[in-house]
Short mmCIF file of C-alpha atoms and ligand atoms in Angstrom, two decimals:
data_model
loop_
_atom_site.label_atom_id
_atom_site.label_comp_id
_atom_site.label_asym_id
_atom_site.label_seq_id
_atom_site.Cartn_x
_atom_site.Cartn_y
_atom_site.Cartn_z
CA MET A 1 -4.64 24.93 -16.70
CA LYS A 2 -2.00 24.91 -13.97
CA GLN A 3 1.72 24.27 -14.19
CA ILE A 4 2.35 21.54 -11.63
CA GLY A 5 5.52 19.95 -10.28
CA ILE A 6 5.30 16.54 -8.62
CA ILE A 7 8.18 15.61 -6.31
CA GLY A 8 8.67 11.85 -6.06
CA VAL A 9 7.15 9.76 -8.83
CA GLY A 10 6.48 6.52 -6.96
CA TYR A 11 3.04 4.91 -6.66
CA VAL A 12 1.34 8.10 -5.44
CA GLY A 13 3.38 10.73 -7.30
CA LEU A 14 3.29 9.05 -10.70
CA THR A 15 -0.44 8.35 -10.47
CA THR A 16 -1.11 11.94 -9.36
CA ALA A 17 1.11 13.32 -12.13
CA ALA A 18 -0.54 11.27 -14.87
CA CYS A 19 -4.08 11.98 -13.63
CA LEU A 20 -3.49 15.75 -13.33
CA ALA A 21 -1.97 15.77 -16.84
CA GLU A 22 -5.01 13.88 -18.13
CA MET A 23 -7.23 16.52 -16.50
CA GLY A 24 -5.59 19.21 -18.63
CA HIS A 25 -2.69 20.45 -16.52
CA GLN A 26 0.96 20.75 -17.52
CA VAL A 27 2.86 18.41 -15.21
CA ILE A 28 6.56 17.73 -14.56
CA GLY A 29 7.57 14.85 -12.29
CA ILE A 30 10.85 15.16 -10.39
CA ASP A 31 12.61 12.22 -8.83
CA THR A 32 16.09 11.71 -7.41
CA ASP A 33 16.14 8.18 -8.86
CA ARG A 34 17.85 8.70 -12.23
CA GLN A 35 17.04 5.23 -13.47
CA LYS A 36 13.35 5.72 -12.72
CA VAL A 37 13.28 9.07 -14.51
CA ALA A 38 15.08 7.59 -17.55
CA LEU A 39 12.57 4.71 -17.75
CA LEU A 40 9.60 7.04 -17.36
CA GLY A 41 10.93 9.33 -20.07
CA GLN A 42 10.68 6.34 -22.42
CA GLY A 43 7.13 5.62 -21.24
CA GLN A 44 8.13 2.63 -19.14
CA ILE A 45 6.55 2.27 -15.69
CA PRO A 46 8.93 0.95 -13.02
CA PHE A 47 6.16 -0.89 -11.12
CA SER A 48 2.94 -2.70 -11.84
CA GLU A 49 -0.26 -0.65 -11.64
CA PRO A 50 -3.33 -1.22 -13.86
CA GLN A 51 -4.18 1.57 -16.38
CA LEU A 52 -1.14 3.66 -15.41
CA PRO A 53 1.13 2.74 -18.38
CA GLU A 54 -1.52 3.83 -20.93
CA LEU A 55 -2.20 7.07 -19.05
CA VAL A 56 1.50 7.97 -18.77
CA GLU A 57 2.21 7.13 -22.38
CA ARG A 58 -0.76 9.13 -23.68
CA ASN A 59 0.21 12.25 -21.73
CA LEU A 60 3.91 11.91 -22.55
CA ARG A 61 3.00 11.84 -26.23
CA ALA A 62 0.62 14.77 -25.82
CA GLY A 63 3.42 16.77 -24.17
CA SER A 64 1.40 17.40 -20.97
CA LEU A 65 3.65 15.18 -18.84
CA SER A 66 7.42 14.99 -18.55
CA PHE A 67 10.03 13.86 -16.05
CA THR A 68 13.29 15.27 -14.77
CA THR A 69 15.88 14.92 -12.05
CA HIS A 70 16.33 18.73 -11.91
CA TYR A 71 14.29 20.73 -9.42
CA SER A 72 15.16 23.95 -11.24
CA GLU A 73 13.46 22.70 -14.41
CA ALA A 74 10.33 21.54 -12.61
CA LEU A 75 9.91 24.62 -10.42
CA ARG A 76 10.69 27.28 -13.03
CA ASP A 77 7.06 27.89 -14.05
CA ALA A 78 5.22 25.92 -11.39
CA ASP A 79 2.02 27.31 -9.82
CA MET A 80 1.94 24.36 -7.43
CA VAL A 81 4.32 21.65 -6.36
CA PHE A 82 3.13 18.38 -4.80
CA ILE A 83 5.37 16.57 -2.32
CA CYS A 84 4.79 12.83 -2.90
CA VAL A 85 7.99 11.32 -1.47
CA GLY A 86 8.06 8.33 0.90
CA THR A 87 7.52 8.52 4.67
CA PRO A 88 8.66 5.06 5.82
CA SER A 89 8.90 3.92 9.44
CA SER A 90 12.03 4.89 11.33
CA PRO A 91 13.45 2.40 13.87
CA SER A 92 11.59 4.28 16.66
CA GLY A 93 8.25 3.71 14.90
CA HIS A 94 7.91 7.40 14.02
CA ALA A 95 7.50 8.39 10.37
CA ASP A 96 10.91 9.09 8.83
CA LEU A 97 10.42 12.56 7.35
CA SER A 98 13.90 12.94 5.85
CA GLN A 99 12.63 12.67 2.24
CA VAL A 100 9.96 15.29 2.95
CA GLU A 101 12.51 17.60 4.53
CA ALA A 102 14.88 17.18 1.57
CA ALA A 103 12.05 17.97 -0.86
CA ALA A 104 11.10 21.12 1.10
CA ARG A 105 14.71 22.31 1.19
CA GLN A 106 15.05 21.75 -2.56
CA ILE A 107 11.84 23.71 -3.19
CA ALA A 108 13.20 26.59 -1.10
CA ARG A 109 16.50 26.43 -2.98
CA PHE A 110 15.14 26.34 -6.52
CA ALA A 111 11.80 28.22 -6.47
CA THR A 112 12.03 31.44 -8.46
CA ARG A 113 8.40 32.52 -8.04
CA SER A 114 5.63 32.16 -5.47
CA LEU A 115 3.90 28.79 -5.56
CA ILE A 116 1.65 26.57 -3.45
CA VAL A 117 3.35 23.62 -1.78
CA VAL A 118 0.95 20.67 -1.52
CA LEU A 119 1.87 17.95 0.95
CA LYS A 120 0.47 14.66 -0.34
CA SER A 121 2.89 12.39 1.51
CA THR A 122 1.44 10.91 4.71
CA VAL A 123 2.96 13.01 7.51
CA PRO A 124 1.76 12.80 11.13
CA PRO A 125 0.00 15.76 12.74
CA GLY A 126 1.36 17.32 15.89
CA GLY A 127 3.75 20.00 14.63
CA ASN A 128 5.12 18.56 11.39
CA ALA A 129 3.13 20.84 9.06
CA GLU A 130 4.37 23.83 11.08
CA TRP A 131 7.94 22.47 10.91
CA LEU A 132 7.69 22.13 7.13
CA ALA A 133 6.18 25.59 6.67
CA ASP A 134 9.05 26.99 8.78
CA ILE A 135 11.67 25.28 6.58
CA LEU A 136 10.10 26.82 3.49
CA GLN A 137 9.76 30.27 5.00
CA ALA A 138 13.24 30.30 6.55
CA ASN A 139 14.99 29.29 3.33
CA LEU A 140 13.04 31.22 0.69
CA PRO A 141 13.72 34.87 -0.16
CA SER A 142 11.07 37.10 1.44
CA THR A 143 9.70 37.99 -2.02
CA ILE A 144 8.65 34.41 -2.67
CA LYS A 145 5.58 33.04 -0.89
CA ALA A 146 5.02 29.30 -0.58
CA PRO A 147 1.86 28.57 1.41
CA LEU A 148 1.59 24.96 2.58
CA VAL A 149 -1.53 22.92 1.85
CA VAL A 150 -1.98 19.43 3.30
CA ASN A 151 -3.80 17.19 0.83
CA PRO A 152 -3.44 13.56 1.96
CA GLU A 153 -3.80 10.77 -0.57
CA PHE A 154 -6.31 7.93 -0.17
CA LEU A 155 -5.70 5.91 -3.38
CA ARG A 156 -5.31 2.13 -3.19
CA GLU A 157 -2.53 0.37 -5.05
CA GLY A 158 -4.07 -1.94 -7.65
CA SER A 159 -6.81 0.59 -8.44
CA ALA A 160 -4.79 3.80 -8.09
CA VAL A 161 -5.86 5.39 -11.38
CA TYR A 162 -9.53 4.60 -10.81
CA ASP A 163 -9.32 5.98 -7.26
CA CYS A 164 -7.59 9.14 -8.49
CA PHE A 165 -10.47 9.91 -10.86
CA HIS A 166 -13.20 8.67 -8.48
CA PRO A 167 -12.15 9.66 -4.96
CA ASP A 168 -14.64 9.09 -2.13
CA ARG A 169 -13.52 12.46 -0.81
CA VAL A 170 -10.73 15.00 -1.06
CA VAL A 171 -9.32 16.53 2.11
CA VAL A 172 -7.55 19.90 1.96
CA GLY A 173 -6.01 21.40 5.09
CA ALA A 174 -4.42 24.85 5.10
CA TRP A 175 -3.92 28.04 7.08
CA ASP A 176 -4.11 30.09 3.85
CA THR A 177 -7.72 30.04 2.58
CA ALA A 178 -6.88 31.23 -0.93
CA ALA A 179 -4.25 28.51 -1.36
CA ALA A 180 -6.68 25.88 -0.02
CA GLU A 181 -9.35 26.95 -2.48
CA GLU A 182 -6.92 26.86 -5.37
CA VAL A 183 -5.91 23.28 -4.53
CA ALA A 184 -9.54 22.28 -3.96
CA GLY A 185 -10.33 23.74 -7.39
CA LEU A 186 -8.19 21.05 -9.04
CA TYR A 187 -10.62 18.42 -7.78
CA VAL A 188 -13.91 20.16 -8.61
CA PRO A 189 -14.24 18.30 -11.98
CA LEU A 190 -14.18 15.00 -10.06
CA GLN A 191 -17.52 15.85 -8.39
CA CYS A 192 -16.66 14.38 -5.00
CA PRO A 193 -17.04 15.79 -1.48
CA ILE A 194 -14.20 18.21 -0.71
CA LEU A 195 -13.44 18.89 2.94
CA LEU A 196 -11.65 22.16 3.69
CA THR A 197 -10.03 22.14 7.10
CA ASP A 198 -6.83 22.97 9.00
CA PRO A 199 -3.55 21.07 8.36
CA ALA A 200 -3.58 19.01 11.58
CA SER A 201 -7.15 17.81 10.96
CA ALA A 202 -6.30 16.89 7.36
CA GLN A 203 -3.27 14.90 8.50
CA MET A 204 -5.27 13.24 11.29
CA THR A 205 -8.04 12.29 8.84
CA LYS A 206 -5.54 10.27 6.84
CA TYR A 207 -4.07 8.49 9.88
CA ALA A 208 -7.48 7.89 11.46
CA SER A 209 -8.82 6.43 8.19
CA ASN A 210 -5.95 3.96 7.84
CA ALA A 211 -6.06 3.09 11.53
CA PHE A 212 -9.79 2.45 11.31
CA LEU A 213 -9.43 0.10 8.33
CA ALA A 214 -6.55 -1.73 10.02
CA THR A 215 -8.71 -2.01 13.15
CA LYS A 216 -11.51 -3.59 11.09
CA ILE A 217 -9.05 -6.22 9.84
CA SER A 218 -7.66 -6.97 13.29
CA PHE A 219 -11.19 -6.96 14.72
CA ILE A 220 -12.40 -9.68 12.35
CA ASN A 221 -9.23 -11.69 12.99
CA GLU A 222 -9.88 -11.41 16.71
CA ILE A 223 -13.48 -12.55 16.26
CA ALA A 224 -12.22 -15.41 14.05
CA ARG A 225 -10.03 -16.65 16.91
CA VAL A 226 -13.09 -16.83 19.15
CA ALA A 227 -15.25 -18.28 16.35
CA GLU A 228 -12.73 -21.04 15.73
CA ARG A 229 -12.89 -22.11 19.37
CA ILE A 230 -16.68 -22.24 19.46
CA GLY A 231 -17.27 -23.73 15.99
CA ALA A 232 -18.69 -20.69 14.17
CA ASN A 233 -17.95 -19.97 10.52
CA ILE A 234 -16.19 -16.61 10.35
CA HIS A 235 -17.09 -16.05 6.69
CA ALA A 236 -20.78 -16.34 7.50
CA VAL A 237 -20.28 -14.09 10.53
CA ALA A 238 -18.45 -11.46 8.43
CA GLN A 239 -21.11 -11.65 5.73
CA GLY A 240 -23.86 -11.23 8.29
CA MET A 241 -22.08 -8.25 9.83
CA GLY A 242 -21.32 -6.69 6.46
CA PHE A 243 -25.00 -6.46 5.48
CA ASP A 244 -25.37 -3.89 8.24
CA GLY A 245 -24.92 -0.55 6.51
CA ARG A 246 -23.35 0.91 9.65
CA ILE A 247 -20.59 -1.74 9.49
CA GLY A 248 -20.12 -2.46 5.76
CA ALA A 249 -18.67 -5.60 4.19
CA GLU A 250 -15.20 -4.34 3.26
CA PHE A 251 -12.10 -5.11 5.33
CA LEU A 252 -13.88 -7.92 7.17
CA GLU A 253 -11.88 -10.80 5.73
CA SER A 254 -10.11 -12.88 8.33
CA GLY A 255 -6.73 -14.24 7.33
CA LEU A 256 -3.09 -13.24 7.32
CA GLY A 257 -3.77 -9.66 8.34
CA TYR A 258 -2.85 -6.35 6.76
CA GLY A 259 0.42 -5.49 5.06
CA GLY A 260 1.56 -3.06 2.40
CA SER A 261 3.24 0.29 2.27
CA CYS A 262 0.70 2.18 4.38
CA PHE A 263 -1.30 0.43 7.13
CA PRO A 264 1.65 -1.02 9.09
CA LYS A 265 3.72 2.16 9.09
CA ASP A 266 0.77 4.53 9.56
CA VAL A 267 -0.74 2.66 12.53
CA LEU A 268 2.72 2.49 14.07
CA ALA A 269 3.38 6.20 13.45
CA LEU A 270 0.00 7.20 14.90
CA SER A 271 0.71 5.15 17.99
CA ALA A 272 4.20 6.73 18.25
CA ILE A 273 2.89 10.26 17.82
CA ALA A 274 0.22 9.61 20.48
CA GLU A 275 2.96 8.38 22.89
CA GLN A 276 5.03 11.45 22.11
CA HIS A 277 2.07 13.59 23.11
CA GLY A 278 1.56 11.74 26.37
CA TYR A 279 -1.10 9.21 25.37
CA SER A 280 -0.61 5.47 25.08
CA SER A 281 -3.21 4.03 22.70
CA GLN A 282 -4.15 0.55 23.87
CA LEU A 283 -6.45 0.09 20.89
CA LEU A 284 -3.73 0.76 18.30
CA GLN A 285 -1.31 -1.49 20.18
CA ALA A 286 -3.87 -4.32 20.16
CA VAL A 287 -4.50 -3.82 16.43
CA MET A 288 -0.76 -4.20 15.73
CA GLU A 289 -0.35 -7.12 18.13
CA ILE A 290 -3.22 -9.09 16.57
CA ASN A 291 -1.87 -8.41 13.10
CA ALA A 292 1.65 -9.58 13.96
CA THR A 293 0.43 -12.81 15.52
CA GLN A 294 -1.71 -13.75 12.48
CA ARG A 295 1.49 -14.82 10.68
CA GLU A 296 2.55 -16.99 13.62
CA TRP A 297 -0.91 -18.53 13.57
CA ALA A 298 -0.46 -19.48 9.91
CA VAL A 299 2.90 -21.16 10.46
CA LEU A 300 1.55 -23.00 13.51
CA LYS A 301 -1.41 -24.32 11.48
CA LEU A 302 0.95 -25.69 8.84
CA GLU A 303 3.25 -27.14 11.46
CA GLN A 304 0.36 -28.92 13.16
CA ALA A 305 -0.94 -30.28 9.85
CA LEU A 306 2.46 -31.54 8.66
CA VAL A 307 3.80 -32.51 12.12
CA SER A 308 7.09 -30.76 11.29
CA LEU A 309 8.09 -28.27 8.61
CA GLN A 310 11.64 -29.64 8.32
CA ASP A 311 12.28 -30.60 4.66
CA LYS A 312 8.60 -30.18 3.76
CA ALA A 313 7.87 -28.60 0.38
CA ILE A 314 5.56 -25.62 0.88
CA CYS A 315 4.07 -23.84 -2.11
CA VAL A 316 3.46 -20.17 -1.39
CA LEU A 317 0.94 -18.65 -3.80
CA GLY A 318 1.21 -14.86 -3.82
CA LEU A 319 4.02 -12.54 -2.76
CA ALA A 320 2.50 -9.06 -3.23
CA PHE A 321 0.69 -7.58 -0.22
CA LYS A 322 -2.51 -7.48 -2.30
CA PRO A 323 -3.61 -8.39 -5.85
CA ASP A 324 -2.97 -6.17 -8.89
CA THR A 325 0.30 -4.79 -7.59
CA ASP A 326 3.93 -5.89 -7.45
CA ASP A 327 4.42 -3.99 -4.17
CA VAL A 328 5.81 -6.33 -1.51
CA ARG A 329 6.39 -3.74 1.22
CA GLU A 330 5.36 -5.41 4.52
CA ALA A 331 3.71 -8.22 2.54
CA PRO A 332 2.71 -11.08 4.87
CA ALA A 333 4.08 -13.59 2.31
CA LEU A 334 7.66 -12.40 2.80
CA GLU A 335 7.54 -12.75 6.56
CA LEU A 336 5.92 -16.17 6.17
CA ILE A 337 8.61 -17.33 3.74
CA ASN A 338 11.31 -16.27 6.19
CA MET A 339 9.56 -18.13 9.02
CA LEU A 340 9.04 -21.26 6.90
CA CYS A 341 12.68 -21.32 5.70
CA GLN A 342 13.90 -20.81 9.27
CA ARG A 343 11.97 -23.95 10.21
CA GLY A 344 13.69 -25.96 7.48
CA ALA A 345 10.92 -25.95 4.86
CA GLN A 346 11.60 -25.89 1.13
CA VAL A 347 9.54 -23.03 -0.30
CA GLN A 348 8.27 -22.97 -3.90
CA ALA A 349 6.94 -19.46 -4.47
CA TYR A 350 4.87 -17.94 -7.25
CA ASP A 351 3.23 -14.57 -7.89
CA PRO A 352 1.83 -13.30 -11.23
CA VAL A 353 3.85 -10.04 -11.07
CA ALA A 354 5.74 -9.64 -7.78
CA ILE A 355 8.62 -12.12 -8.10
CA PRO A 356 11.15 -9.46 -9.22
CA THR A 357 10.25 -7.08 -6.37
CA ALA A 358 10.31 -9.93 -3.83
CA GLN A 359 13.73 -11.05 -5.06
CA LYS A 360 15.09 -7.57 -4.34
CA VAL A 361 14.10 -7.65 -0.66
CA LEU A 362 13.90 -11.29 0.46
CA PRO A 363 17.22 -12.61 1.77
CA PRO A 364 18.39 -15.52 -0.40
CA HIS A 365 17.39 -18.72 1.37
CA ALA A 366 18.85 -22.06 0.34
CA GLY A 367 15.35 -23.50 0.60
CA LEU A 368 13.58 -20.87 -1.52
CA ARG A 369 12.80 -21.33 -5.21
CA TYR A 370 10.77 -18.96 -7.39
CA CYS A 371 8.54 -20.61 -9.99
CA GLY A 372 7.30 -19.51 -13.41
CA ASP A 373 3.66 -20.41 -12.82
CA ALA A 374 1.33 -21.64 -10.12
CA TYR A 375 1.35 -25.27 -11.26
CA GLU A 376 5.15 -25.40 -11.19
CA ALA A 377 5.07 -24.06 -7.62
CA ILE A 378 2.41 -26.60 -6.62
CA GLN A 379 4.20 -29.60 -8.18
CA GLY A 380 5.29 -32.05 -5.47
CA SER A 381 4.37 -29.76 -2.56
CA ASP A 382 3.29 -31.10 0.81
CA ALA A 383 1.16 -28.03 1.46
CA ILE A 384 -0.05 -24.88 -0.28
CA LEU A 385 -0.25 -21.53 1.47
CA ILE A 386 -2.37 -18.88 -0.28
CA ALA A 387 -0.87 -15.57 0.81
CA THR A 388 -2.36 -13.08 -1.70
CA HIS A 389 -5.93 -12.75 -2.88
CA TRP A 390 -5.10 -13.06 -6.62
CA PRO A 391 -8.26 -14.15 -8.52
CA GLU A 392 -6.16 -16.48 -10.71
CA PHE A 393 -5.57 -18.73 -7.69
CA ARG A 394 -9.31 -19.23 -7.28
CA SER A 395 -9.64 -20.35 -10.89
CA LEU A 396 -6.85 -22.93 -10.77
CA ASP A 397 -7.87 -26.45 -11.80
CA TRP A 398 -7.98 -27.71 -8.20
CA ASP A 399 -8.55 -31.29 -9.36
CA ARG A 400 -5.25 -31.09 -11.22
CA VAL A 401 -3.65 -29.38 -8.21
CA ARG A 402 -4.71 -32.28 -5.97
CA SER A 403 -3.09 -34.84 -8.27
CA THR A 404 0.22 -32.97 -8.66
CA MET A 405 0.75 -32.23 -4.95
CA ALA A 406 2.65 -34.65 -2.77
CA GLY A 407 0.40 -33.83 0.18
CA SER A 408 -3.15 -32.52 0.47
CA THR A 409 -2.95 -29.53 2.85
CA VAL A 410 -4.13 -26.12 1.68
CA LEU A 411 -3.93 -23.18 4.07
CA ASP A 412 -6.14 -20.48 2.61
CA GLY A 413 -4.75 -17.36 4.22
CA ARG A 414 -7.08 -15.12 2.22
CA GLY A 415 -10.44 -16.89 2.39
CA LEU A 416 -10.31 -17.33 -1.39
CA LEU A 417 -11.79 -20.83 -1.74
CA SER A 418 -14.88 -22.71 -0.66
CA SER A 419 -14.13 -25.02 2.25
CA ASP A 420 -16.89 -27.47 1.20
CA GLN A 421 -15.61 -27.73 -2.38
CA MET A 422 -12.01 -28.14 -1.29
CA ARG A 423 -12.88 -30.87 1.20
CA THR A 424 -15.00 -32.65 -1.44
CA LEU A 425 -11.94 -32.64 -3.72
CA GLY A 426 -9.96 -34.40 -0.99
CA PHE A 427 -7.94 -31.51 0.40
CA GLU A 428 -7.18 -30.96 4.04
CA TYR A 429 -8.46 -27.39 3.86
CA LEU A 430 -7.30 -25.03 6.58
CA ALA A 431 -8.56 -21.51 7.14
CA PHE A 432 -9.69 -19.40 10.01
CA ALA A 433 -12.81 -20.84 11.60
CA SER A 434 -14.47 -22.17 8.49
N1 LIG B 1 1.46 3.67 -1.94
C1 LIG B 1 0.22 3.92 -1.53
O1 LIG B 1 -0.71 3.12 -1.72
C2 LIG B 1 -0.09 5.20 -0.79
C3 LIG B 1 -1.43 5.58 -0.63
C4 LIG B 1 -1.70 6.76 0.05
C5 LIG B 1 -0.67 7.52 0.58
N2 LIG B 1 0.63 7.11 0.42
C6 LIG B 1 1.69 7.95 0.96
O2 LIG B 1 2.26 8.67 -0.13
C7 LIG B 1 3.68 8.83 0.07
C8 LIG B 1 4.44 8.23 -1.10
O3 LIG B 1 4.20 6.84 -1.12
P1 LIG B 1 4.63 5.94 -2.38
O4 LIG B 1 4.12 4.57 -2.10
O5 LIG B 1 4.27 6.61 -3.64
O6 LIG B 1 6.22 5.99 -2.20
P2 LIG B 1 7.35 5.46 -3.21
O7 LIG B 1 8.46 4.99 -2.36
O8 LIG B 1 6.73 4.53 -4.21
O9 LIG B 1 7.80 6.76 -4.02
C9 LIG B 1 8.56 7.79 -3.45
C10 LIG B 1 9.41 8.39 -4.56
O10 LIG B 1 10.05 9.56 -4.06
C11 LIG B 1 11.37 9.64 -4.59
N3 LIG B 1 12.15 10.56 -3.75
C12 LIG B 1 12.64 10.37 -2.50
N4 LIG B 1 13.23 11.48 -2.05
C13 LIG B 1 13.13 12.41 -3.03
C14 LIG B 1 13.52 13.77 -3.15
N5 LIG B 1 14.13 14.41 -2.16
N6 LIG B 1 13.24 14.42 -4.31
C15 LIG B 1 12.59 13.79 -5.32
N7 LIG B 1 12.19 12.51 -5.26
C16 LIG B 1 12.44 11.83 -4.13
C17 LIG B 1 11.83 8.19 -4.57
O11 LIG B 1 12.92 7.98 -5.45
C18 LIG B 1 10.55 7.47 -5.02
O12 LIG B 1 10.50 7.34 -6.43
C19 LIG B 1 3.97 8.18 1.42
O13 LIG B 1 3.93 9.14 2.43
C20 LIG B 1 2.84 7.19 1.59
O14 LIG B 1 2.57 6.90 2.93
C21 LIG B 1 0.94 5.97 -0.26
#
């Protein structure tokens, strides 16, 4: 059993904390957000993530998990401390590492014994691990050692707990072999491949993985643009491609493109770090360009179908960037709502869990109304835009939907529905090349 501190209990930190506690370790989560820590102390999860509330509550009750705002408390007996703070985009496109720097400085200030510092936050390679190790070394007394181990996180929101217990792989990058092996040892019970490497390669593995998945999405959207012009069905094309084991079926869904807290910022940061090191990546730039223009494509489709968007009632189904989460960071729906409102549309929006998070970040638009359920949002609409792949949208009573809409246009931005069935029901069904 290890004593473990987790710095930053957001999506990654809280999941990591709860999973490590469940695996038998003694874990303390530290966060600067007092409100979050107070909620967590009462067993309340500040965001929506399947299985996480039960896991947190069970380990809180068992005494293996606790939360604090005090670094001194969390570091007092810690063998390891995980940095899980945010690394959002800065205006230049580079990863903003100020939260990581603050965490490292606090570790140096409050550590009273040697401990391993595990960097789980996504931080670009190219000198940042060295920079962090220098901050630790320069600010710690010489008697305290704090070797740095890079251990990037690959969990997916919406299945974070499952992913934590069933990782496809664990990547551990360090200069100090003993520290690397100790961190790798935490994951041995999970029986997954564990790659031991150097810090830069571990960091690059994370960025390259996200960039590859984002490329797959932009690739299929690019092919869909061609398919639409020549009359091919992109869903059949994607299915046919996906059967090829070398390609695989995942991330081949054409539609509104990628969003979320990771792909947009990580592709951008990788491109920025490449530029900084004298290389301009045309591939990454194309991936981002295709993704950005998918949203414009969606608005154009609606505009063409309805002639004008001025005063049209548009039902937007889905606000979260993906199903099973209330995370709306870089969610396509938010950008689409802004674009629709700017064109004079009246938007009736619904999401099973993400309305509160969307309300916090979407500017108040006179034309925007949040609805309590999907049917309320659909009522009287001229068109429906499906922006998130929530299964509950597929199982709506589409006969009823048809009779309660004012119009008949459905833009399926997530390839959720069958074009044949929708057209049989009398909808003007719009999607990418289907
Ligand atoms: N969310 C994901 O799906 C995911 C997946 C893989 C990797 N990552 C990476 O993991 C990192 C964390 O992402 P997240 O989505 O969990 O972020 P988040 O914004 O949900 O959580 C970050 C937490 O850190 C806290 N914090 C900030 N500065 C702090 C400090 N100095 N001391 C203590 N707490 C502090 C914040 O209050 C917040 O609760 C990022 O680098 C991200 O790219 C995220």
